[in-house]
Amino acid sequence: MNYYEQSKQTLDSLKDKRGVRILALETSCDETAAAVIEDGRKIISNVVHTQIDLHAVYGGVVPEIASRAHVMTVDAVINAALEKAGMNASELDACAVTYGPGLVGALLTGVTAMKAYAYAINKPLIPVHHISGHICANYLTFPELEPPYICLVVSGGHSHLIRVEAYGKYVLLGQTQDDAAGEALDKAARVLHLPYPGGPLLDKLARTGDKHYMKLPQPKIDGEYDFSFSGLKTAFINAAHKLEQAGETPRDADMAASFVDAVVSQLAGKAVLALKDTGTHKLALAGGVSANSQLRERMTAEAEKHGFKLYMPRLDLCTDNAAMIGSAAYYAMQNGACAELSLNAVPYLPLV
Ligand code: KG4
Ligand code: ZN
């Protein structure tokens, strides 16, 4: 029996087992992360090594630097995850890795490392979609959460409204037609001279500002559940330049509050619409931008107003991590996912 046939057989036998422990690796962007997850729900260990310092001087992620940094740290991060779990490799049931979407070089580092690792310890490898990982971060925070529900995925690279029909079964309701929400927040932060990644700093600054200061346009979009942040971003940049040219004292906090509010309003409006139209009573948030305090407050208020149940991942599970990949891997395994040794990185991997 070759490695793939043996992996298939092992994963089949794990479907009904309790206490399935998966070692997961995430390297799709600028975090090298490894975690051990039990039965898709319980974090045994979770190690995240961020490269933010390496990229901050350039004002954004430099793909080539990201790949190299992953190569340098991947072994240490995997070993740290096992050590924190108090386990050795032979006690694992399976391995998992993010194979897309993301930066191709960064993904390749993780895929290659995990293929070699899984083969060396003779365990099956489960390929995981990064967005599926973000969605599953909710299962690690809420043991009682079960599909169906709607998930608003908002990260640096993605803005999706998804109906989760069953574990790992997704229907795409809408997505951004241009920039992702996180990308727009990072760009607005840059205009306000905040260092990379600007999202969290913009969040902090906005908390002290007046959101009524600037009137920003809400886009007109054809797709009912689609988003658009590019026009909003351009309007913000133009307004900022005009204020600068007019020699006005910058009101950065008010500008930040106005921009964040415009982004949050669009996200909230579309999410509530999708809940109503589909008759769904559960909304989950996911992705780096779901750590945003204004978004969390606004969605909490919307949940009270419209009577739906709101799920938001623990703050450290909103941004990239491997715990979420370990959770998604467990459900991907239940759906029959199994990697061959030819597994490749897929930078534009669609979710559905
Ligand atoms: O999910 P993530 O870690 O990586 C991607 O898959 O893209 O998301 C990173 C994005 C960045 O744009 C970052 O600025 C944004 O999430 N972000 C935030 C906050 N924390 C992270 N944006 C707004 N407020 C925050 N608190
Ligand atoms: Zn992500």
GROMACS .gro file of C-alpha atoms and ligand atoms in nm:
model
  379
    1MET     CA    1   0.000   0.000   0.000
    2ASN     CA    2   0.144   0.340  -0.090
    3TYR     CA    3   0.144   0.643   0.142
    4TYR     CA    4  -0.181   0.788   0.005
    5GLU     CA    5  -0.375   0.459   0.027
    6GLN     CA    6  -0.250   0.406   0.380
    7SER     CA    7  -0.342   0.768   0.471
    8LYS     CA    8  -0.694   0.721   0.337
    9GLN     CA    9  -0.737   0.406   0.541
   10THR     CA   10  -0.605   0.571   0.859
   11LEU     CA   11  -0.827   0.878   0.818
   12ASP     CA   12  -1.132   0.658   0.759
   13SER     CA   13  -1.060   0.476   1.083
   14LEU     CA   14  -1.028   0.809   1.269
   15LYS     CA   15  -1.377   0.928   1.171
   16ASP     CA   16  -1.543   0.750   1.463
   17LYS     CA   17  -1.255   0.772   1.709
   18ARG     CA   18  -1.264   1.003   2.009
   19GLY     CA   19  -0.962   1.207   2.111
   20VAL     CA   20  -0.830   1.258   1.756
   21ARG     CA   21  -0.522   1.478   1.779
   22ILE     CA   22  -0.413   1.674   1.475
   23LEU     CA   23  -0.093   1.875   1.438
   24ALA     CA   24  -0.173   2.173   1.212
   25LEU     CA   25   0.056   2.419   1.035
   26GLU     CA   26  -0.032   2.764   0.895
   27THR     CA   27   0.210   2.969   0.681
   28SER     CA   28  -0.015   3.140   0.425
   29CYS     CA   29   0.096   3.497   0.499
   30ASP     CA   30   0.317   3.647   0.770
   31GLU     CA   31   0.253   3.416   1.064
   32THR     CA   32   0.433   3.085   1.114
   33ALA     CA   33   0.194   2.893   1.336
   34ALA     CA   34   0.152   2.537   1.462
   35ALA     CA   35  -0.105   2.385   1.695
   36VAL     CA   36  -0.232   2.054   1.829
   37ILE     CA   37  -0.613   2.027   1.829
   38GLU     CA   38  -0.832   1.750   1.971
   39ASP     CA   39  -1.155   1.648   1.797
   40GLY     CA   40  -1.170   1.981   1.613
   41ARG     CA   41  -1.277   2.166   1.926
   42LYS     CA   42  -1.011   2.160   2.195
   43ILE     CA   43  -0.681   2.347   2.182
   44ILE     CA   44  -0.401   2.134   2.326
   45SER     CA   45  -0.132   2.380   2.216
   46ASN     CA   46  -0.122   2.687   1.993
   47VAL     CA   47   0.200   2.860   1.889
   48VAL     CA   48   0.206   3.171   1.667
   49HIS     CA   49   0.530   3.328   1.552
   50THR     CA   50   0.456   3.659   1.382
   51GLN     CA   51   0.682   3.824   1.123
   52ILE     CA   52   0.527   4.171   1.167
   53ASP     CA   53   0.860   4.328   1.274
   54LEU     CA   54   1.031   4.204   0.956
   55HIS     CA   55   0.769   4.360   0.727
   56ALA     CA   56   0.682   4.679   0.919
   57VAL     CA   57   0.976   4.874   0.775
   58TYR     CA   58   0.837   4.814   0.424
   59GLY     CA   59   0.482   4.913   0.519
   60GLY     CA   60   0.340   4.573   0.417
   61VAL     CA   61   0.417   4.204   0.373
   62VAL     CA   62   0.709   4.136   0.136
   63PRO     CA   63   0.634   3.787  -0.003
   64GLU     CA   64   0.996   3.681  -0.053
   65ILE     CA   65   1.090   3.781   0.301
   66ALA     CA   66   0.783   3.599   0.434
   67SER     CA   67   0.883   3.273   0.259
   68ARG     CA   68   1.237   3.290   0.390
   69ALA     CA   69   1.126   3.366   0.743
   70HIS     CA   70   0.888   3.068   0.735
   71VAL     CA   71   1.176   2.842   0.627
   72MET     CA   72   1.386   2.968   0.918
   73THR     CA   73   1.123   2.917   1.187
   74VAL     CA   74   0.892   2.637   1.076
   75ASP     CA   75   1.082   2.354   1.251
   76ALA     CA   76   1.109   2.544   1.578
   77VAL     CA   77   0.739   2.637   1.572
   78ILE     CA   78   0.629   2.276   1.506
   79ASN     CA   79   0.856   2.151   1.786
   80ALA     CA   80   0.725   2.419   2.023
   81ALA     CA   81   0.365   2.316   1.953
   82LEU     CA   82   0.444   1.952   2.030
   83GLU     CA   83   0.642   2.044   2.339
   84LYS     CA   84   0.362   2.263   2.474
   85ALA     CA   85   0.118   1.980   2.409
   86GLY     CA   86   0.350   1.745   2.602
   87MET     CA   87   0.341   1.503   2.311
   88ASN     CA   88   0.580   1.337   2.075
   89ALA     CA   89   0.510   1.290   1.706
   90SER     CA   90   0.411   0.924   1.741
   91GLU     CA   91   0.116   1.024   1.961
   92LEU     CA   92  -0.040   1.231   1.682
   93ASP     CA   93  -0.324   1.091   1.474
   94ALA     CA   94  -0.274   1.313   1.170
   95CYS     CA   95  -0.110   1.628   1.034
   96ALA     CA   96  -0.273   1.922   0.854
   97VAL     CA   97  -0.156   2.218   0.653
   98THR     CA   98  -0.300   2.529   0.487
   99TYR     CA   99  -0.250   2.485   0.111
  100GLY     CA  100  -0.436   2.801  -0.008
  101PRO     CA  101  -0.528   3.075  -0.058
  102GLY     CA  102  -0.232   3.297   0.031
  103LEU     CA  103   0.115   3.396  -0.083
  104VAL     CA  104   0.246   3.118  -0.303
  105GLY     CA  105   0.598   3.107  -0.157
  106ALA     CA  106   0.473   3.124   0.200
  107LEU     CA  107   0.219   2.847   0.137
  108LEU     CA  108   0.480   2.632  -0.040
  109THR     CA  109   0.707   2.647   0.263
  110GLY     CA  110   0.436   2.510   0.488
  111VAL     CA  111   0.306   2.252   0.241
  112THR     CA  112   0.657   2.120   0.175
  113ALA     CA  113   0.750   2.112   0.542
  114MET     CA  114   0.432   1.934   0.645
  115LYS     CA  115   0.442   1.681   0.359
  116ALA     CA  116   0.795   1.586   0.463
  117TYR     CA  117   0.700   1.578   0.832
  118ALA     CA  118   0.385   1.368   0.787
  119TYR     CA  119   0.567   1.124   0.558
  120ALA     CA  120   0.859   1.093   0.799
  121ILE     CA  121   0.635   1.012   1.097
  122ASN     CA  122   0.409   0.797   0.877
  123LYS     CA  123   0.086   0.987   0.950
  124PRO     CA  124  -0.179   1.111   0.707
  125LEU     CA  125  -0.186   1.473   0.594
  126ILE     CA  126  -0.507   1.677   0.565
  127PRO     CA  127  -0.510   1.975   0.323
  128VAL     CA  128  -0.696   2.279   0.465
  129HIS     CA  129  -0.847   2.590   0.306
  130HIS     CA  130  -0.740   2.905   0.495
  131ILE     CA  131  -1.089   3.060   0.497
  132SER     CA  132  -1.241   2.738   0.624
  133GLY     CA  133  -0.987   2.770   0.906
  134HIS     CA  134  -1.103   3.122   0.992
  135ILE     CA  135  -1.465   3.004   1.005
  136CYS     CA  136  -1.373   2.710   1.230
  137ALA     CA  137  -1.204   2.943   1.483
  138ASN     CA  138  -1.561   2.979   1.611
  139TYR     CA  139  -1.579   2.607   1.701
  140LEU     CA  140  -1.277   2.653   1.928
  141THR     CA  141  -1.448   2.943   2.107
  142PHE     CA  142  -1.804   2.803   2.118
  143PRO     CA  143  -1.826   2.427   2.184
  144GLU     CA  144  -2.202   2.440   2.126
  145LEU     CA  145  -2.193   2.606   1.781
  146GLU     CA  146  -2.327   2.386   1.502
  147PRO     CA  147  -2.425   2.459   1.141
  148PRO     CA  148  -2.632   2.595   0.980
  149TYR     CA  149  -2.533   2.957   1.032
  150ILE     CA  150  -2.409   3.256   0.836
  151CYS     CA  151  -2.046   3.360   0.862
  152LEU     CA  152  -1.904   3.702   0.784
  153VAL     CA  153  -1.539   3.643   0.697
  154VAL     CA  154  -1.338   3.965   0.702
  155SER     CA  155  -0.960   3.954   0.682
  156GLY     CA  156  -0.668   4.124   0.512
  157GLY     CA  157  -0.732   3.938   0.188
  158HIS     CA  158  -1.100   3.838   0.201
  159SER     CA  159  -1.449   3.969   0.267
  160HIS     CA  160  -1.709   3.696   0.225
  161LEU     CA  161  -2.063   3.633   0.339
  162ILE     CA  162  -2.102   3.257   0.360
  163ARG     CA  163  -2.383   3.027   0.460
  164VAL     CA  164  -2.236   2.730   0.646
  165GLU     CA  165  -2.480   2.449   0.561
  166ALA     CA  166  -2.290   2.172   0.742
  167TYR     CA  167  -1.934   2.123   0.871
  168GLY     CA  168  -1.706   2.220   0.583
  169LYS     CA  169  -2.002   2.273   0.344
  170TYR     CA  170  -2.017   2.634   0.231
  171VAL     CA  171  -2.244   2.841   0.009
  172LEU     CA  172  -2.102   3.175  -0.099
  173LEU     CA  173  -2.369   3.446  -0.064
  174GLY     CA  174  -2.151   3.746  -0.144
  175GLN     CA  175  -1.798   3.880  -0.151
  176THR     CA  176  -1.601   4.197  -0.206
  177GLN     CA  177  -1.591   4.327  -0.559
  178ASP     CA  178  -1.260   4.505  -0.502
  179ASP     CA  179  -1.058   4.554  -0.180
  180ALA     CA  180  -1.095   4.333   0.125
  181ALA     CA  181  -1.216   4.505   0.443
  182GLY     CA  182  -0.879   4.456   0.617
  183GLU     CA  183  -0.692   4.584   0.313
  184ALA     CA  184  -0.905   4.902   0.312
  185LEU     CA  185  -0.854   4.954   0.686
  186ASP     CA  186  -0.478   4.905   0.648
  187LYS     CA  187  -0.467   5.159   0.362
  188ALA     CA  188  -0.669   5.417   0.558
  189ALA     CA  189  -0.434   5.364   0.851
  190ARG     CA  190  -0.140   5.434   0.622
  191VAL     CA  191  -0.291   5.768   0.520
  192LEU     CA  192  -0.301   5.852   0.891
  193HIS     CA  193   0.069   5.756   0.915
  194LEU     CA  194   0.010   5.448   1.129
  195PRO     CA  195   0.266   5.165   1.086
  196TYR     CA  196   0.184   4.825   0.932
  197PRO     CA  197  -0.043   4.645   1.004
  198GLY     CA  198  -0.262   4.949   1.056
  199GLY     CA  199  -0.594   4.774   1.130
  200PRO     CA  200  -0.544   4.724   1.506
  201LEU     CA  201  -0.395   5.074   1.551
  202LEU     CA  202  -0.675   5.234   1.350
  203ASP     CA  203  -0.920   5.048   1.577
  204LYS     CA  204  -0.752   5.198   1.885
  205LEU     CA  205  -0.738   5.549   1.739
  206ALA     CA  206  -1.099   5.536   1.620
  207ARG     CA  207  -1.220   5.461   1.971
  208THR     CA  208  -1.134   5.816   2.076
  209GLY     CA  209  -1.283   5.985   1.768
  210ASP     CA  210  -1.615   6.124   1.645
  211LYS     CA  211  -1.757   5.897   1.373
  212HIS     CA  212  -1.982   6.178   1.242
  213TYR     CA  213  -1.684   6.395   1.145
  214MET     CA  214  -1.659   6.282   0.782
  215LYS     CA  215  -1.945   6.189   0.552
  216LEU     CA  216  -1.820   5.895   0.345
  217PRO     CA  217  -2.015   5.740   0.055
  218GLN     CA  218  -2.173   5.395   0.082
  219PRO     CA  219  -2.125   5.209  -0.247
  220LYS     CA  220  -2.401   5.110  -0.484
  221ILE     CA  221  -2.341   4.747  -0.574
  222ASP     CA  222  -2.533   4.507  -0.797
  223GLY     CA  223  -2.476   4.193  -0.589
  224GLU     CA  224  -2.717   4.203  -0.294
  225TYR     CA  225  -2.466   4.054  -0.050
  226ASP     CA  226  -2.149   4.184  -0.215
  227PHE     CA  227  -1.917   4.442  -0.065
  228SER     CA  228  -1.707   4.723  -0.208
  229PHE     CA  229  -1.448   4.921  -0.016
  230SER     CA  230  -1.240   5.075  -0.292
  231GLY     CA  231  -1.462   5.385  -0.348
  232LEU     CA  232  -1.480   5.442   0.025
  233LYS     CA  233  -1.102   5.421   0.049
  234THR     CA  234  -1.050   5.665  -0.240
  235ALA     CA  235  -1.301   5.913  -0.092
  236PHE     CA  236  -1.116   5.891   0.239
  237ILE     CA  237  -0.773   5.943   0.082
  238ASN     CA  238  -0.900   6.244  -0.122
  239ALA     CA  239  -1.065   6.401   0.183
  240ALA     CA  240  -0.745   6.353   0.386
  241HIS     CA  241  -0.533   6.519   0.116
  242LYS     CA  242  -0.777   6.810   0.086
  243LEU     CA  243  -0.761   6.872   0.460
  244GLU     CA  244  -0.382   6.857   0.444
  245GLN     CA  245  -0.368   7.104   0.153
  246ALA     CA  246  -0.605   7.341   0.330
  247GLY     CA  247  -0.358   7.339   0.619
  248GLU     CA  248  -0.622   7.222   0.865
  249THR     CA  249  -0.514   7.068   1.194
  250PRO     CA  250  -0.545   6.693   1.136
  251ARG     CA  251  -0.822   6.530   1.332
  252ASP     CA  252  -0.683   6.177   1.296
  253ALA     CA  253  -0.902   6.015   1.560
  254ASP     CA  254  -1.220   6.160   1.408
  255MET     CA  255  -1.109   6.055   1.060
  256ALA     CA  256  -1.029   5.703   1.182
  257ALA     CA  257  -1.365   5.678   1.358
  258SER     CA  258  -1.551   5.794   1.046
  259PHE     CA  259  -1.374   5.545   0.820
  260VAL     CA  260  -1.408   5.247   1.053
  261ASP     CA  261  -1.776   5.331   1.101
  262ALA     CA  262  -1.833   5.338   0.723
  263VAL     CA  263  -1.667   4.995   0.683
  264VAL     CA  264  -1.851   4.847   0.982
  265SER     CA  265  -2.187   4.987   0.863
  266GLN     CA  266  -2.151   4.819   0.526
  267LEU     CA  267  -2.051   4.486   0.682
  268ALA     CA  268  -2.331   4.499   0.939
  269GLY     CA  269  -2.596   4.600   0.684
  270LYS     CA  270  -2.516   4.314   0.445
  271ALA     CA  271  -2.484   4.054   0.721
  272VAL     CA  272  -2.823   4.145   0.870
  273LEU     CA  273  -2.983   4.141   0.524
  274ALA     CA  274  -2.845   3.793   0.455
  275LEU     CA  275  -2.973   3.664   0.791
  276LYS     CA  276  -3.321   3.799   0.724
  277ASP     CA  277  -3.343   3.681   0.361
  278THR     CA  278  -3.226   3.329   0.442
  279GLY     CA  279  -3.423   3.302   0.766
  280THR     CA  280  -3.105   3.223   0.960
  281HIS     CA  281  -3.081   3.305   1.330
  282LYS     CA  282  -2.710   3.255   1.390
  283LEU     CA  283  -2.425   3.479   1.272
  284ALA     CA  284  -2.056   3.407   1.322
  285LEU     CA  285  -1.772   3.649   1.253
  286ALA     CA  286  -1.429   3.537   1.135
  287GLY     CA  287  -1.092   3.669   1.015
  288GLY     CA  288  -0.854   3.937   1.139
  289VAL     CA  289  -1.103   4.223   1.108
  290SER     CA  290  -1.345   4.040   1.339
  291ALA     CA  291  -1.106   4.150   1.616
  292ASN     CA  292  -1.216   4.508   1.548
  293SER     CA  293  -1.383   4.650   1.857
  294GLN     CA  294  -1.630   4.871   1.667
  295LEU     CA  295  -1.741   4.576   1.451
  296ARG     CA  296  -1.785   4.357   1.759
  297GLU     CA  297  -1.987   4.627   1.939
  298ARG     CA  298  -2.201   4.702   1.635
  299MET     CA  299  -2.278   4.336   1.569
  300THR     CA  300  -2.362   4.284   1.937
  301ALA     CA  301  -2.614   4.570   1.911
  302GLU     CA  302  -2.755   4.433   1.582
  303ALA     CA  303  -2.796   4.089   1.741
  304GLU     CA  304  -2.997   4.239   2.025
  305LYS     CA  305  -3.205   4.451   1.788
  306HIS     CA  306  -3.284   4.175   1.537
  307GLY     CA  307  -3.285   3.880   1.776
  308PHE     CA  308  -3.013   3.660   1.629
  309LYS     CA  309  -2.737   3.475   1.814
  310LEU     CA  310  -2.390   3.616   1.758
  311TYR     CA  311  -2.064   3.419   1.767
  312MET     CA  312  -1.727   3.594   1.764
  313PRO     CA  313  -1.395   3.409   1.790
  314ARG     CA  314  -1.171   3.470   2.089
  315LEU     CA  315  -0.953   3.770   1.999
  316ASP     CA  316  -0.630   3.570   1.950
  317LEU     CA  317  -0.816   3.330   1.718
  318CYS     CA  318  -0.942   3.607   1.486
  319THR     CA  319  -0.606   3.671   1.322
  320ASP     CA  320  -0.401   3.396   1.153
  321ASN     CA  321  -0.322   3.095   1.370
  322ALA     CA  322  -0.291   2.718   1.330
  323ALA     CA  323  -0.550   2.621   1.593
  324MET     CA  324  -0.824   2.717   1.346
  325ILE     CA  325  -0.651   2.507   1.078
  326GLY     CA  326  -0.651   2.206   1.314
  327SER     CA  327  -1.024   2.250   1.372
  328ALA     CA  328  -1.100   2.283   0.999
  329ALA     CA  329  -0.880   1.978   0.932
  330TYR     CA  330  -1.091   1.764   1.165
  331TYR     CA  331  -1.408   1.845   0.968
  332ALA     CA  332  -1.228   1.820   0.631
  333MET     CA  333  -1.123   1.471   0.740
  334GLN     CA  334  -1.487   1.382   0.817
  335ASN     CA  335  -1.565   1.495   0.461
  336GLY     CA  336  -1.294   1.271   0.313
  337ALA     CA  337  -1.005   1.515   0.260
  338CYS     CA  338  -0.667   1.343   0.233
  339ALA     CA  339  -0.348   1.481   0.078
  340GLU     CA  340  -0.135   1.301  -0.175
  341LEU     CA  341   0.240   1.359  -0.167
  342SER     CA  342   0.193   1.567  -0.483
  343LEU     CA  343  -0.009   1.826  -0.285
  344ASN     CA  344   0.079   2.175  -0.408
  345ALA     CA  345   0.019   2.529  -0.282
  346VAL     CA  346  -0.279   2.699  -0.452
  347PRO     CA  347  -0.257   3.079  -0.407
  348TYR     CA  348  -0.607   3.152  -0.543
  349LEU     CA  349  -0.787   2.848  -0.404
  350PRO     CA  350  -1.164   2.907  -0.416
  351LEU     CA  351  -1.368   2.812  -0.107
  352VAL     CA  352  -1.661   2.670  -0.299
  353KG4     O1  353  -0.703   3.703   0.908
  353KG4     P1  354  -0.578   3.783   0.905
  353KG4     O2  355  -0.482   3.765   1.021
  353KG4     O3  356  -0.496   3.756   0.776
  353KG4     C1  357  -0.553   3.731   0.652
  353KG4     O4  358  -0.596   3.615   0.628
  353KG4     O5  359  -0.562   3.829   0.574
  353KG4     O6  360  -0.623   3.935   0.892
  353KG4     C2  361  -0.532   4.040   0.895
  353KG4     C3  362  -0.609   4.169   0.878
  353KG4     C4  363  -0.521   4.291   0.858
  353KG4     O7  364  -0.574   4.369   0.754
  353KG4     C5  365  -0.531   4.362   0.993
  353KG4     O8  366  -0.512   4.501   0.984
  353KG4     C6  367  -0.674   4.329   1.032
  353KG4     O9  368  -0.689   4.193   0.995
  353KG4     N1  369  -0.699   4.346   1.176
  353KG4     C7  370  -0.781   4.442   1.225
  353KG4     C8  371  -0.777   4.430   1.366
  353KG4     N2  372  -0.691   4.328   1.397
  353KG4     C9  373  -0.645   4.278   1.278
  353KG4     N3  374  -0.856   4.534   1.162
  353KG4    C10  375  -0.929   4.616   1.238
  353KG4     N4  376  -0.930   4.613   1.374
  353KG4    C11  377  -0.857   4.523   1.441
  353KG4     N5  378  -0.858   4.519   1.575
  354ZN      ZN  379  -0.620   3.481   0.750
   0.00000   0.00000   0.00000
